[in-house]
PDB file of C-alpha atoms (C1' of nucleotides) in Angstrom:
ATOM      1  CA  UNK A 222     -67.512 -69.256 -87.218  1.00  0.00           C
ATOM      2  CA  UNK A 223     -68.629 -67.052 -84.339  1.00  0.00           C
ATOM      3  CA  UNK A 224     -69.461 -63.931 -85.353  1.00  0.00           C
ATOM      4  CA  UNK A 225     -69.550 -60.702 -82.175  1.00  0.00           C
ATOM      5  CA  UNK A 226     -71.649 -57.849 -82.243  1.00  0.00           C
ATOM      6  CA  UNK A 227     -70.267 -55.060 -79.644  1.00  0.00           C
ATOM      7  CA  UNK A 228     -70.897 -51.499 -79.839  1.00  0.00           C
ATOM      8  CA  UNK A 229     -67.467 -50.120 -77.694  1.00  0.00           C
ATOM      9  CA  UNK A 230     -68.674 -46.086 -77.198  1.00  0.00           C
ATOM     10  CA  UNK A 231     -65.362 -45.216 -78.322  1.00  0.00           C
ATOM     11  CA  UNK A 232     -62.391 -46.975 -79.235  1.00  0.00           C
ATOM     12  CA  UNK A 233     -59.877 -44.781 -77.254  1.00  0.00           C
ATOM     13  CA  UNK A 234     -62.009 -45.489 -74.442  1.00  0.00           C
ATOM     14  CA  UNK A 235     -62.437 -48.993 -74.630  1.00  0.00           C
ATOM     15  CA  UNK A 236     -59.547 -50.054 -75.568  1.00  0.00           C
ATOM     16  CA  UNK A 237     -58.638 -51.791 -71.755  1.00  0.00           C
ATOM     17  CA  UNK A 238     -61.735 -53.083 -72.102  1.00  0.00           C
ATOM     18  CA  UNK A 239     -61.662 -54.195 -75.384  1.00  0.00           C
ATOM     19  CA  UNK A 240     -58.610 -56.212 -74.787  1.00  0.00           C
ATOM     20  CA  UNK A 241     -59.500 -57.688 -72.223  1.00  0.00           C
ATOM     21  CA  UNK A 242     -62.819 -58.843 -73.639  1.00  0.00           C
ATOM     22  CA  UNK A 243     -61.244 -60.176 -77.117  1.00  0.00           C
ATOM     23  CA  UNK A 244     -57.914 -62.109 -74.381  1.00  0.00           C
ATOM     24  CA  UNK A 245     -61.336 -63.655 -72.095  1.00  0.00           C
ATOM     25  CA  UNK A 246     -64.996 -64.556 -73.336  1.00  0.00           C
ATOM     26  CA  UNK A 247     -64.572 -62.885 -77.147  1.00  0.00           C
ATOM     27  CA  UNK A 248     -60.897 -64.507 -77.685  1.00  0.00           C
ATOM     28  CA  UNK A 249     -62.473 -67.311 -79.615  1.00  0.00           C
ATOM     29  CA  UNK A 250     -64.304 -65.380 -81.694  1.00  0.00           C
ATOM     30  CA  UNK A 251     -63.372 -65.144 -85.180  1.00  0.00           C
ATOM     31  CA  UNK A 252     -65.302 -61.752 -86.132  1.00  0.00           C
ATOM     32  CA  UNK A 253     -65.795 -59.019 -84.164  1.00  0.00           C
ATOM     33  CA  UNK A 254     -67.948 -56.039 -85.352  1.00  0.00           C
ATOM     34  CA  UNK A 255     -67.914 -52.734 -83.640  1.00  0.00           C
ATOM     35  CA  UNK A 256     -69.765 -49.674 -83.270  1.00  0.00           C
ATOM     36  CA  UNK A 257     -69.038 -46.033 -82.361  1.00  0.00           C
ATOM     37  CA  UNK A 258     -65.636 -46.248 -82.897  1.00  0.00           C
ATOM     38  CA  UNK A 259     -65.879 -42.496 -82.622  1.00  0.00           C
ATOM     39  CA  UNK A 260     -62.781 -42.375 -84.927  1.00  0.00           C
ATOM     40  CA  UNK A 261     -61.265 -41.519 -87.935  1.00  0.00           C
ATOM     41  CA  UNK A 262     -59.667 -44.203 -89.925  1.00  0.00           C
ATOM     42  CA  UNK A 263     -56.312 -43.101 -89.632  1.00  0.00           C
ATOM     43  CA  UNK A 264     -56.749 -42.703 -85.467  1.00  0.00           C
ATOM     44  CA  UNK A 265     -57.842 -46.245 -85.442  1.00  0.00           C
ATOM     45  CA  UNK A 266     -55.389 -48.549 -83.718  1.00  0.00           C
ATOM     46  CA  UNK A 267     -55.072 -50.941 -86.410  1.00  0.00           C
ATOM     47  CA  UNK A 268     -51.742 -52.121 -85.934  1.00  0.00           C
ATOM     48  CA  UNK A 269     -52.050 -52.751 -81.984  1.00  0.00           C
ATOM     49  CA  UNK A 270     -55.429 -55.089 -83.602  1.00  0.00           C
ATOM     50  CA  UNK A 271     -52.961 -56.450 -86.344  1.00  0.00           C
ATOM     51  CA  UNK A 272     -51.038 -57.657 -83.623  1.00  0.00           C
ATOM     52  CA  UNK A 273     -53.198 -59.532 -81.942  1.00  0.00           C
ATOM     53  CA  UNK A 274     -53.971 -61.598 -84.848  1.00  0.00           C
ATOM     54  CA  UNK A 275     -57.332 -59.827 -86.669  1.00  0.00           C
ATOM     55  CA  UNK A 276     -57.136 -58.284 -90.063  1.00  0.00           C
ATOM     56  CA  UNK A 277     -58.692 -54.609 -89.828  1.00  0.00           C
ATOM     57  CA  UNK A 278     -61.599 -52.641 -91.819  1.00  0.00           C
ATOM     58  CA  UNK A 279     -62.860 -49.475 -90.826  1.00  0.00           C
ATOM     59  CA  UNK A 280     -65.531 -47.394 -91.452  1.00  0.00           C
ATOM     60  CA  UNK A 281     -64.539 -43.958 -89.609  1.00  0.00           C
ATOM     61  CA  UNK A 282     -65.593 -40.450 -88.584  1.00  0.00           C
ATOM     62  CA  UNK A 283     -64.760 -37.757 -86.357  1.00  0.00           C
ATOM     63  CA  UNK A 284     -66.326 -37.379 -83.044  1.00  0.00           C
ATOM     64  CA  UNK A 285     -68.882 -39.945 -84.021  1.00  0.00           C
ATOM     65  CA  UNK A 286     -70.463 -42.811 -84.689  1.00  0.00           C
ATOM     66  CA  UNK A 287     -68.044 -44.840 -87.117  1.00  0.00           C
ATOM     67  CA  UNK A 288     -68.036 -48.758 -87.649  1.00  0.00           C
ATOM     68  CA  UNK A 289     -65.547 -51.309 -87.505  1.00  0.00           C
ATOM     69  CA  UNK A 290     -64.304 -55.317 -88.738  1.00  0.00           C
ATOM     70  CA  UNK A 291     -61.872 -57.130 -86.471  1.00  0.00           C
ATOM     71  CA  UNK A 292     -61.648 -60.680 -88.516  1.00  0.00           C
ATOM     72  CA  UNK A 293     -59.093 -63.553 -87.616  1.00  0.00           C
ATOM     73  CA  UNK A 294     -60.001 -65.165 -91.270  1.00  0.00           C
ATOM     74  CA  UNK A 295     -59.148 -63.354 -94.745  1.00  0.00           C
ATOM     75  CA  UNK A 296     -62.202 -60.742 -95.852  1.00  0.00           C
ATOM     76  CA  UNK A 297     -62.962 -59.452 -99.000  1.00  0.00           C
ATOM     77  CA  UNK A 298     -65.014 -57.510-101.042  1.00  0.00           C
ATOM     78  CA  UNK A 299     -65.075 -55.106 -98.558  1.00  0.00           C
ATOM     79  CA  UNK A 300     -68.090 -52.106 -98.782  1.00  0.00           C
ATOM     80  CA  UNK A 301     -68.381 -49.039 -96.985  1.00  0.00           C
ATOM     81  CA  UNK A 302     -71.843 -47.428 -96.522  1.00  0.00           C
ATOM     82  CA  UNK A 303     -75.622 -47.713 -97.555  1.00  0.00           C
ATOM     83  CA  UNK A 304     -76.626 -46.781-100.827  1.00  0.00           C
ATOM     84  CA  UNK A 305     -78.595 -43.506-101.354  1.00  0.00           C
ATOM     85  CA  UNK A 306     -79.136 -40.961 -98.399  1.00  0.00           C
ATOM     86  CA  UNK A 307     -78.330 -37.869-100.439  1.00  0.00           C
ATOM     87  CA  UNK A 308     -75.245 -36.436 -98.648  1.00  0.00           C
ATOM     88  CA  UNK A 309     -75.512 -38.623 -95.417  1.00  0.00           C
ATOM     89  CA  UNK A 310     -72.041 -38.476 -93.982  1.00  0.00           C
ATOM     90  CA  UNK A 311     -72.392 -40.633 -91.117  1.00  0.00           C
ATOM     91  CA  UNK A 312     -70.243 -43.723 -90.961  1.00  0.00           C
ATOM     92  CA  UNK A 313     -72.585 -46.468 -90.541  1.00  0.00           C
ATOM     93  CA  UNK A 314     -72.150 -49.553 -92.474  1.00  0.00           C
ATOM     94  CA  UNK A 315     -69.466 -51.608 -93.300  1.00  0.00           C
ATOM     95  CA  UNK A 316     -69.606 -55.426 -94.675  1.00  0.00           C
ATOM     96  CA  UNK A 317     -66.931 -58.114 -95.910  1.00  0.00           C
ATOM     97  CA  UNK A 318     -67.160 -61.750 -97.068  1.00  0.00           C
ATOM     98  CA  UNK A 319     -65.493 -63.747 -94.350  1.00  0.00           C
ATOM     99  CA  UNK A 320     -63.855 -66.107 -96.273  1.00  0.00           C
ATOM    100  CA  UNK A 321     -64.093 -69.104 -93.568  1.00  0.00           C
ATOM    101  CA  UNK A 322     -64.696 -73.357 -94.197  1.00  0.00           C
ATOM    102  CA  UNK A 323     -67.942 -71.433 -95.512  1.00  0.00           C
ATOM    103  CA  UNK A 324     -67.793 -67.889 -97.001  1.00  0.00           C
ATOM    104  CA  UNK A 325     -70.143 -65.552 -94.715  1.00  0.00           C
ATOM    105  CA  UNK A 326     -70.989 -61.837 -95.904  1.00  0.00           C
ATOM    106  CA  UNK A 327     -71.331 -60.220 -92.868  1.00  0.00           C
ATOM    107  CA  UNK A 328     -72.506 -56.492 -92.423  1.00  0.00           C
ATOM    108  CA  UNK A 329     -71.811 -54.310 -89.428  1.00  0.00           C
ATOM    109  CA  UNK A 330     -74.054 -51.287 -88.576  1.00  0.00           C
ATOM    110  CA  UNK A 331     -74.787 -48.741 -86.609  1.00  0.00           C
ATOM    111  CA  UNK A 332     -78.512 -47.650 -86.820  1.00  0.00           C
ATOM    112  CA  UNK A 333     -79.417 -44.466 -86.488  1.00  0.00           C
ATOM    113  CA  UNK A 334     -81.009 -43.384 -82.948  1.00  0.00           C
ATOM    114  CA  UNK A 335     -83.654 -41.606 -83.802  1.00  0.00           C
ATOM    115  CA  UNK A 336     -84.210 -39.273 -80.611  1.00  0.00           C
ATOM    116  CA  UNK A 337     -85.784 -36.760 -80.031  1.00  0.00           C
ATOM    117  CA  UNK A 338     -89.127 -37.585 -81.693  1.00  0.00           C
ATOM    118  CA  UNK A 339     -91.513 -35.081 -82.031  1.00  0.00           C
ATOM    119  CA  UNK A 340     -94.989 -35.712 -81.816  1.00  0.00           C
ATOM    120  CA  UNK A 341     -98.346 -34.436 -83.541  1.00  0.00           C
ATOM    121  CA  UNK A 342    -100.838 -35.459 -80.886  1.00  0.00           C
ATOM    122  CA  UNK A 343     -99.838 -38.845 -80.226  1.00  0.00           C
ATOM    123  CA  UNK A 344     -98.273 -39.762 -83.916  1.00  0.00           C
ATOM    124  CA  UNK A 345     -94.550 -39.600 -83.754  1.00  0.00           C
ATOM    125  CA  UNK A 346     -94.002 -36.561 -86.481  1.00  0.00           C
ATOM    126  CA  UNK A 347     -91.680 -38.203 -89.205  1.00  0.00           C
ATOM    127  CA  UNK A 348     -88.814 -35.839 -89.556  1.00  0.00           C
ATOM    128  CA  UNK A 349     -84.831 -34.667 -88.247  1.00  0.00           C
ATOM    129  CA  UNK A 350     -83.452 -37.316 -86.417  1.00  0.00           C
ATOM    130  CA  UNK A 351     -86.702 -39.540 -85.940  1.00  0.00           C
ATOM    131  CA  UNK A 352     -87.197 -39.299 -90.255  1.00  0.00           C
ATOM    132  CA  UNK A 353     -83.408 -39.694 -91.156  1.00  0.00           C
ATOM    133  CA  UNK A 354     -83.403 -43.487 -88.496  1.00  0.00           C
ATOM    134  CA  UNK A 355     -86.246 -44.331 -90.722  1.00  0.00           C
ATOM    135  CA  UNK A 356     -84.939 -43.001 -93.946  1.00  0.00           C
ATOM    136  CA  UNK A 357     -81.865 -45.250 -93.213  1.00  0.00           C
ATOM    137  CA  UNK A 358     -84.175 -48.139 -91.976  1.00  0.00           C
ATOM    138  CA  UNK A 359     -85.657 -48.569 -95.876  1.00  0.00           C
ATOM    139  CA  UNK A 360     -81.915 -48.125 -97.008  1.00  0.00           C
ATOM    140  CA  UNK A 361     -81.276 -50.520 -94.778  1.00  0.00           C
ATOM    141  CA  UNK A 362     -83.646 -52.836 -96.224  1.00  0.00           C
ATOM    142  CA  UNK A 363     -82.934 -52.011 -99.622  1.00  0.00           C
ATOM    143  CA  UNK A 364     -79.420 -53.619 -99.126  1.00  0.00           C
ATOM    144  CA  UNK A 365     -80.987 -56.899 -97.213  1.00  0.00           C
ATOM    145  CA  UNK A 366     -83.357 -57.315-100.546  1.00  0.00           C
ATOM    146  CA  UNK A 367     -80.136 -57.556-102.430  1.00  0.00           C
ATOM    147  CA  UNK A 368     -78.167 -59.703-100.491  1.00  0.00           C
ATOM    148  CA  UNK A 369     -81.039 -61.448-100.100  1.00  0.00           C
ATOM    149  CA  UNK A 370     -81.245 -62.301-103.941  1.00  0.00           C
ATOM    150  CA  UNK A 371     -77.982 -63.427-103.740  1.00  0.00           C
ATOM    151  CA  UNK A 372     -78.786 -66.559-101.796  1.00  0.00           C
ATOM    152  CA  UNK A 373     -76.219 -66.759 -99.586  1.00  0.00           C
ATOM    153  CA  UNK A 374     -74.804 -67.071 -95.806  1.00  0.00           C
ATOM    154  CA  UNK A 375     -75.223 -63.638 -95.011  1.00  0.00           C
ATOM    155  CA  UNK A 376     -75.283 -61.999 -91.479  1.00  0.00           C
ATOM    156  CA  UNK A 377     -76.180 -57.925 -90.321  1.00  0.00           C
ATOM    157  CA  UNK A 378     -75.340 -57.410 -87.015  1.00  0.00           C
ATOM    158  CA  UNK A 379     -74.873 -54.273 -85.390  1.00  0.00           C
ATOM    159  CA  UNK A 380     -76.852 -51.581 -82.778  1.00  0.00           C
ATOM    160  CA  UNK A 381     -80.099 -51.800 -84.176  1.00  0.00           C
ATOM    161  CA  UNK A 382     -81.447 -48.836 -81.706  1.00  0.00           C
ATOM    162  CA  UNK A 383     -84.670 -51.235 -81.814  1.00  0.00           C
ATOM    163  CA  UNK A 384     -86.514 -52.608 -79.055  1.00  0.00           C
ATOM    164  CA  UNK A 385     -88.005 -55.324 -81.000  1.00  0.00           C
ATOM    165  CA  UNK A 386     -90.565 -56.406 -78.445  1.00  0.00           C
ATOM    166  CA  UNK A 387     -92.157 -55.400 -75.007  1.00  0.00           C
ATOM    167  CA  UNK A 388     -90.287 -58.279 -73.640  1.00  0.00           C
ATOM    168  CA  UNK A 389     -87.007 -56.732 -74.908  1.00  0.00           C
ATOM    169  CA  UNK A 390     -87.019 -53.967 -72.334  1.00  0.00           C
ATOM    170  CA  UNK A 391     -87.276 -54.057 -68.363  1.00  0.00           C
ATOM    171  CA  UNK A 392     -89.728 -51.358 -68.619  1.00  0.00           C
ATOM    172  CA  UNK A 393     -91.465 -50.940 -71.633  1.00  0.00           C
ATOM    173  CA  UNK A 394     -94.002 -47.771 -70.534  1.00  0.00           C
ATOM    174  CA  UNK A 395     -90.553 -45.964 -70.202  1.00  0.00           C
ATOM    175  CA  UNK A 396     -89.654 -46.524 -73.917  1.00  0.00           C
ATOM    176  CA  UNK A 397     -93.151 -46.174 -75.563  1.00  0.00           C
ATOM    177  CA  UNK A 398     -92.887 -42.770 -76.752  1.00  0.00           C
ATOM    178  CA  UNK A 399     -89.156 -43.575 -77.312  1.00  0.00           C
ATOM    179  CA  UNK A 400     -87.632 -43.352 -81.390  1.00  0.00           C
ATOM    180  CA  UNK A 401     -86.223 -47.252 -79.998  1.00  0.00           C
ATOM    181  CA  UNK A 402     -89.737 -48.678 -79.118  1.00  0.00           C
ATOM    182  CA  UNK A 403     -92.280 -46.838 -81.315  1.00  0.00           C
ATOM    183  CA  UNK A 404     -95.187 -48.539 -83.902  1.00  0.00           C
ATOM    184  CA  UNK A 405     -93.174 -47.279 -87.174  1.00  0.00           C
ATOM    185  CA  UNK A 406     -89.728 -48.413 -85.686  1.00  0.00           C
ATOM    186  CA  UNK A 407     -90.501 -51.884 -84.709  1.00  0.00           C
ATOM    187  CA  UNK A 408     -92.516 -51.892 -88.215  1.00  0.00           C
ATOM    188  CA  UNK A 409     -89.825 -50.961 -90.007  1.00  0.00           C
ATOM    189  CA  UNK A 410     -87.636 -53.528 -88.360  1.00  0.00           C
ATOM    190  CA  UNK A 411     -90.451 -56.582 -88.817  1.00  0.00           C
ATOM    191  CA  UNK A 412     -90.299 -55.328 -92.324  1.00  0.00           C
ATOM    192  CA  UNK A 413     -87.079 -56.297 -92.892  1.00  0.00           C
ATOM    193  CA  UNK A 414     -87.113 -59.865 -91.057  1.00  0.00           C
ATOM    194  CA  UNK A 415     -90.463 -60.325 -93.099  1.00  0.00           C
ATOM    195  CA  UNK A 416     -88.281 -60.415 -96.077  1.00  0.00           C
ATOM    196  CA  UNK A 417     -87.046 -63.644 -94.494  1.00  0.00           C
ATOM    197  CA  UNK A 418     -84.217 -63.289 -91.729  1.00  0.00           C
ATOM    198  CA  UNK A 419     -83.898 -64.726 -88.824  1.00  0.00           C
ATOM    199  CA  UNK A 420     -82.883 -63.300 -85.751  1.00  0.00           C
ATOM    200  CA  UNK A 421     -79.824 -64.950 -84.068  1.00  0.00           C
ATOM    201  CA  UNK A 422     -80.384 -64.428 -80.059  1.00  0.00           C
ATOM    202  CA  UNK A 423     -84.390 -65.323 -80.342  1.00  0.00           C
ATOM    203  CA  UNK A 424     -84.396 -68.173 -82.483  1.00  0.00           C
ATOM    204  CA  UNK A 425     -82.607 -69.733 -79.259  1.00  0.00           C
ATOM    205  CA  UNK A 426     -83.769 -67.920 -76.790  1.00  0.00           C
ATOM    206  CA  UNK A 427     -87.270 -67.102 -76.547  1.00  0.00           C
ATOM    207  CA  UNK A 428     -87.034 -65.651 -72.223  1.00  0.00           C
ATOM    208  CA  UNK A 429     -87.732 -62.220 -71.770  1.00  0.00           C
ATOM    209  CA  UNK A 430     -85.116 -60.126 -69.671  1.00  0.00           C
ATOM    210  CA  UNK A 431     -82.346 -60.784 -72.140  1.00  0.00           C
ATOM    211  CA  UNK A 432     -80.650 -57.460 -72.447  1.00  0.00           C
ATOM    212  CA  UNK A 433     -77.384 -55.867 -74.168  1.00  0.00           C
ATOM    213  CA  UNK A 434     -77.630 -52.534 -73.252  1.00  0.00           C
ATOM    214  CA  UNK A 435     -77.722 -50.897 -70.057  1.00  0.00           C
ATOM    215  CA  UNK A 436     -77.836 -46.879 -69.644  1.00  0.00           C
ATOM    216  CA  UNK A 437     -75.122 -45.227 -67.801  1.00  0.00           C
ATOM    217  CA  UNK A 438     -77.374 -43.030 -65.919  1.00  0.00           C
ATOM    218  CA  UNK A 439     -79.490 -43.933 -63.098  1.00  0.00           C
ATOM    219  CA  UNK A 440     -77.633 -47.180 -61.887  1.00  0.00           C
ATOM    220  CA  UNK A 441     -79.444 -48.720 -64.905  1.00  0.00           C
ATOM    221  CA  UNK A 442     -76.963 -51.443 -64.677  1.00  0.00           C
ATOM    222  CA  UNK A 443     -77.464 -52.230 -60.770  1.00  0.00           C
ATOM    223  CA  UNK A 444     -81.502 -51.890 -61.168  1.00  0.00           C
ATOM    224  CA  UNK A 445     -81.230 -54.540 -64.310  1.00  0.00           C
ATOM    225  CA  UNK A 446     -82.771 -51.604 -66.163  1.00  0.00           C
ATOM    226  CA  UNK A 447     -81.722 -53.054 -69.145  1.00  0.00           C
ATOM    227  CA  UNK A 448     -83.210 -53.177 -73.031  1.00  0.00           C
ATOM    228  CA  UNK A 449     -81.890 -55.434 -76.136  1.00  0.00           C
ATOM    229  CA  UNK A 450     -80.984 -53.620 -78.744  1.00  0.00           C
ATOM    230  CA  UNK A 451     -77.807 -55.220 -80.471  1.00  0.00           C
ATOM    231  CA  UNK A 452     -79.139 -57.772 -82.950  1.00  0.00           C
ATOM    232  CA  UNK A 453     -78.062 -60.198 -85.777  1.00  0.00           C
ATOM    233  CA  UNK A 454     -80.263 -60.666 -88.788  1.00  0.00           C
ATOM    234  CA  UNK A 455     -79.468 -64.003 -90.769  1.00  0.00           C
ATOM    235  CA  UNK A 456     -80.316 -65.215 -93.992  1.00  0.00           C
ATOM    236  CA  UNK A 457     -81.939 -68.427 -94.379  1.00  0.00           C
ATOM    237  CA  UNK A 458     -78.492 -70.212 -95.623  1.00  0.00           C
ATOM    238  CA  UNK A 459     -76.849 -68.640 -92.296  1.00  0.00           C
ATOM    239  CA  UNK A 460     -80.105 -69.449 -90.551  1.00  0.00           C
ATOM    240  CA  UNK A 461     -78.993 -73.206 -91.443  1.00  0.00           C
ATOM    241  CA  UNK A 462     -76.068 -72.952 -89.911  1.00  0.00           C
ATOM    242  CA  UNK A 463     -76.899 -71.548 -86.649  1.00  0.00           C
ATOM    243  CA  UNK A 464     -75.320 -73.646 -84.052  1.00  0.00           C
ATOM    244  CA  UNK A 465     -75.130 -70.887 -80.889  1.00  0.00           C
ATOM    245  CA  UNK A 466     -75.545 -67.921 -79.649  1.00  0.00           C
ATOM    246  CA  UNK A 467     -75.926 -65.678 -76.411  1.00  0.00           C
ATOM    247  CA  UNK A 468     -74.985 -62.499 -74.496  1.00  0.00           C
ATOM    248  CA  UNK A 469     -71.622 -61.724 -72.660  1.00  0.00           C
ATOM    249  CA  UNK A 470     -73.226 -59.767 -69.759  1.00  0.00           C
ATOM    250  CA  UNK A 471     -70.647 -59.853 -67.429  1.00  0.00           C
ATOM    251  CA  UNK A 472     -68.646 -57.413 -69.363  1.00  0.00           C
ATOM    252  CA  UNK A 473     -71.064 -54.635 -68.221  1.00  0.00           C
ATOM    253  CA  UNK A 474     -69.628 -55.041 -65.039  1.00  0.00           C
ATOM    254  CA  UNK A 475     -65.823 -53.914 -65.751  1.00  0.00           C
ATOM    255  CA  UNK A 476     -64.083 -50.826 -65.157  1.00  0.00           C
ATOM    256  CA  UNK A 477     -64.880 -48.411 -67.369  1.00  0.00           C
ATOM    257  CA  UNK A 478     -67.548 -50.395 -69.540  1.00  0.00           C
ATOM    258  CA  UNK A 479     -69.350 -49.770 -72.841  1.00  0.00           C
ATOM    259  CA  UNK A 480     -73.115 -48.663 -72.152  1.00  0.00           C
ATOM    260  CA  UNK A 481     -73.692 -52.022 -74.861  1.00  0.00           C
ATOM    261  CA  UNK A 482     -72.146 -55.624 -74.293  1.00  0.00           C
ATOM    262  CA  UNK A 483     -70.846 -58.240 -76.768  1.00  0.00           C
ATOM    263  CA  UNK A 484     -73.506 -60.361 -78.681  1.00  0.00           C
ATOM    264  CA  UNK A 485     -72.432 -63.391 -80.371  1.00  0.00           C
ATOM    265  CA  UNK A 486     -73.726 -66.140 -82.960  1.00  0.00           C
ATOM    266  CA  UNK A 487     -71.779 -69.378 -83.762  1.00  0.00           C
ATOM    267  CA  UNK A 488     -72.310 -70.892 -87.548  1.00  0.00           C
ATOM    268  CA  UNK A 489     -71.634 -74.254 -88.598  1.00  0.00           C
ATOM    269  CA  UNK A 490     -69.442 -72.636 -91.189  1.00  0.00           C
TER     270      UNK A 490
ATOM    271  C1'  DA B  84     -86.439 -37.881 -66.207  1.00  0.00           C
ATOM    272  C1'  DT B  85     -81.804 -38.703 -65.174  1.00  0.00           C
ATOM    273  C1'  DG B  86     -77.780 -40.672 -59.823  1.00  0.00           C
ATOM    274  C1'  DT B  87     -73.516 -40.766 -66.924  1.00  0.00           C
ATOM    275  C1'  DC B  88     -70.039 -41.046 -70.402  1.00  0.00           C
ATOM    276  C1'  DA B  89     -67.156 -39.735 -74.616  1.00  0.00           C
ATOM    277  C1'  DG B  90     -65.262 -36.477 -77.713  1.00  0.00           C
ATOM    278  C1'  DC B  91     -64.666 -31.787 -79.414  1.00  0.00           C
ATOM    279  C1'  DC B  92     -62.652 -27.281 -78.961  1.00  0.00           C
ATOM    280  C1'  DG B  93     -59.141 -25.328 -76.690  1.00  0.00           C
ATOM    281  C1'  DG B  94     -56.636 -25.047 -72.877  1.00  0.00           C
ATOM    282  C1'  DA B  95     -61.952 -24.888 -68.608  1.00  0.00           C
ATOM    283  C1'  DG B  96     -65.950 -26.319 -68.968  1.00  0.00           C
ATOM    284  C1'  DG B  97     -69.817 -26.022 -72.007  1.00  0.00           C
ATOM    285  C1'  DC B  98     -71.703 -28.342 -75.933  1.00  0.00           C
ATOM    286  C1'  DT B  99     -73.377 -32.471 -78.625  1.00  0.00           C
ATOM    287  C1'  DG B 100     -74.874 -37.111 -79.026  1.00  0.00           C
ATOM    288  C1'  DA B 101     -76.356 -40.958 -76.856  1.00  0.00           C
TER     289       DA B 101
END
DNA sequence: ATGTCAGCCGGAGGCTGA
């Protein structure tokens, strides 16, 4: 089962793209979850997806954000959002149990950003945008404790907004004051694979300069200027089963890209 | 910090979010 990570900036916008991604590298993937879909449900272009062979789940909004499953292999128990949050409207999280030679629950998200970050001196103050990403980070974590006691193959993949390591960014002085690199956000993040996940792309790859995101501004993309940011978290029964995995970097370089590229995990399953 | 992009409202271009 390979399982793709790719978070599309907007589906209207991507959808060249898209297709041409999922008809070239992605076509033999068998799960595809995407972020910032920037759509509502009904806006979605589920039938043109239908089409092509993937059953559809979405996880929609207006203007923003928004979350998405593109599956080749039945899904159910399908979930929408994160537990708690107290009014949080944003469209963030949406799972499934892919029901493949193996059942895999796998979890899409779209983690919050975080910026701007205000400071007190030099501790990031934790409130607005910088205290919801964390708010959501123990959420987050919350769910992966219960999935977690379920003892099964379980993946979260998604756009972490989290520079895990130094190594994960070209130039990590640029991002230390940044809501993606800072003390509590990588914390928060070890946190959760401390509760005993693995991470996909590292277990296999331990090279710095392995990147999926490259900013739009400041030919980022022809300077390398890149960071890694889109991540999957496995359990220890997907950790078993972890066959594969790597980066499709070449699809920063088409017309009218994503800011993100496709990340991808293969499972014995 | 910014050599950018997407979507909204509204019918241009300024705003937001990233």
């Amino acid at each position: 089962m390979k399982i793709v990570t790719f978070n599309i900036n907007g589906i209207k916008a991507r959808l060249d793209a898209l297709t041409a991604y999922l008809q070239g590298a992605g076509a033999d993937a068998d799960v595809i979850c995407l972020q910032e879909i920037k759509s509502v449900d009904e806006a979605f272009p589920r039938e043109y997806f239908e089409a092509m062979g993937y059953r559809v789940e979405t996880h929609g909004q207006k203007s923003f954000n928004g979350v998405a499953i593109l599956s080749k292999l039945p899904l159910t128990d399908v979930r929408r959002g994160l537990a708690g949050g107290d009014g949080d409207d944003h469209a963030r999280w949406i799972e499934a149990v892919v029901m493949g030679a193996q059942a895999v629950r796998v979890c899409g998200l779209y983690l919050p950003n975080g910026n701007p970050v205000e400071f007190d001196g030099n501790a990031p103050v934790q409130t607005g945008k910088y205290g919801y990403k964390l708010g959501w980070m123990a959420r987050m974590q919350a769910r992966v404790a219960e999935v977690l006691a379920l003892e099964e193959a379980a993946v979260f993949c998604g756009d972490y907004n989290i520079i895990p390591q130094d190594i994960d960014c070209a130039k990590p002085e640029a991002w230390a004051k940044d809501a993606l690199a800072l003390p509590p956000s990588r914390a928060a993040y070890r946190q959760m694979l401390n509760l005993g996940l693995t991470e996909g792309l590292r277990a296999q790859n331990p090279n710095p300069g392995l990147y999926t995101y490259w900013d739009f501004q400041a030919g980022a993309w022809e300077r390398n200027n890149g960071i890694r940011i889109d991540h999957h978290l496995l359990t220890p029964q997907a950790a078993d089963l972890l066959t594969a995995s790597g980066v499709d970097k070449s699809e920063r370089g088409r017309e009218r890209p994503s800011d993100h590229v496709p990340v991808w995990i293969t499972l014995a399953a």
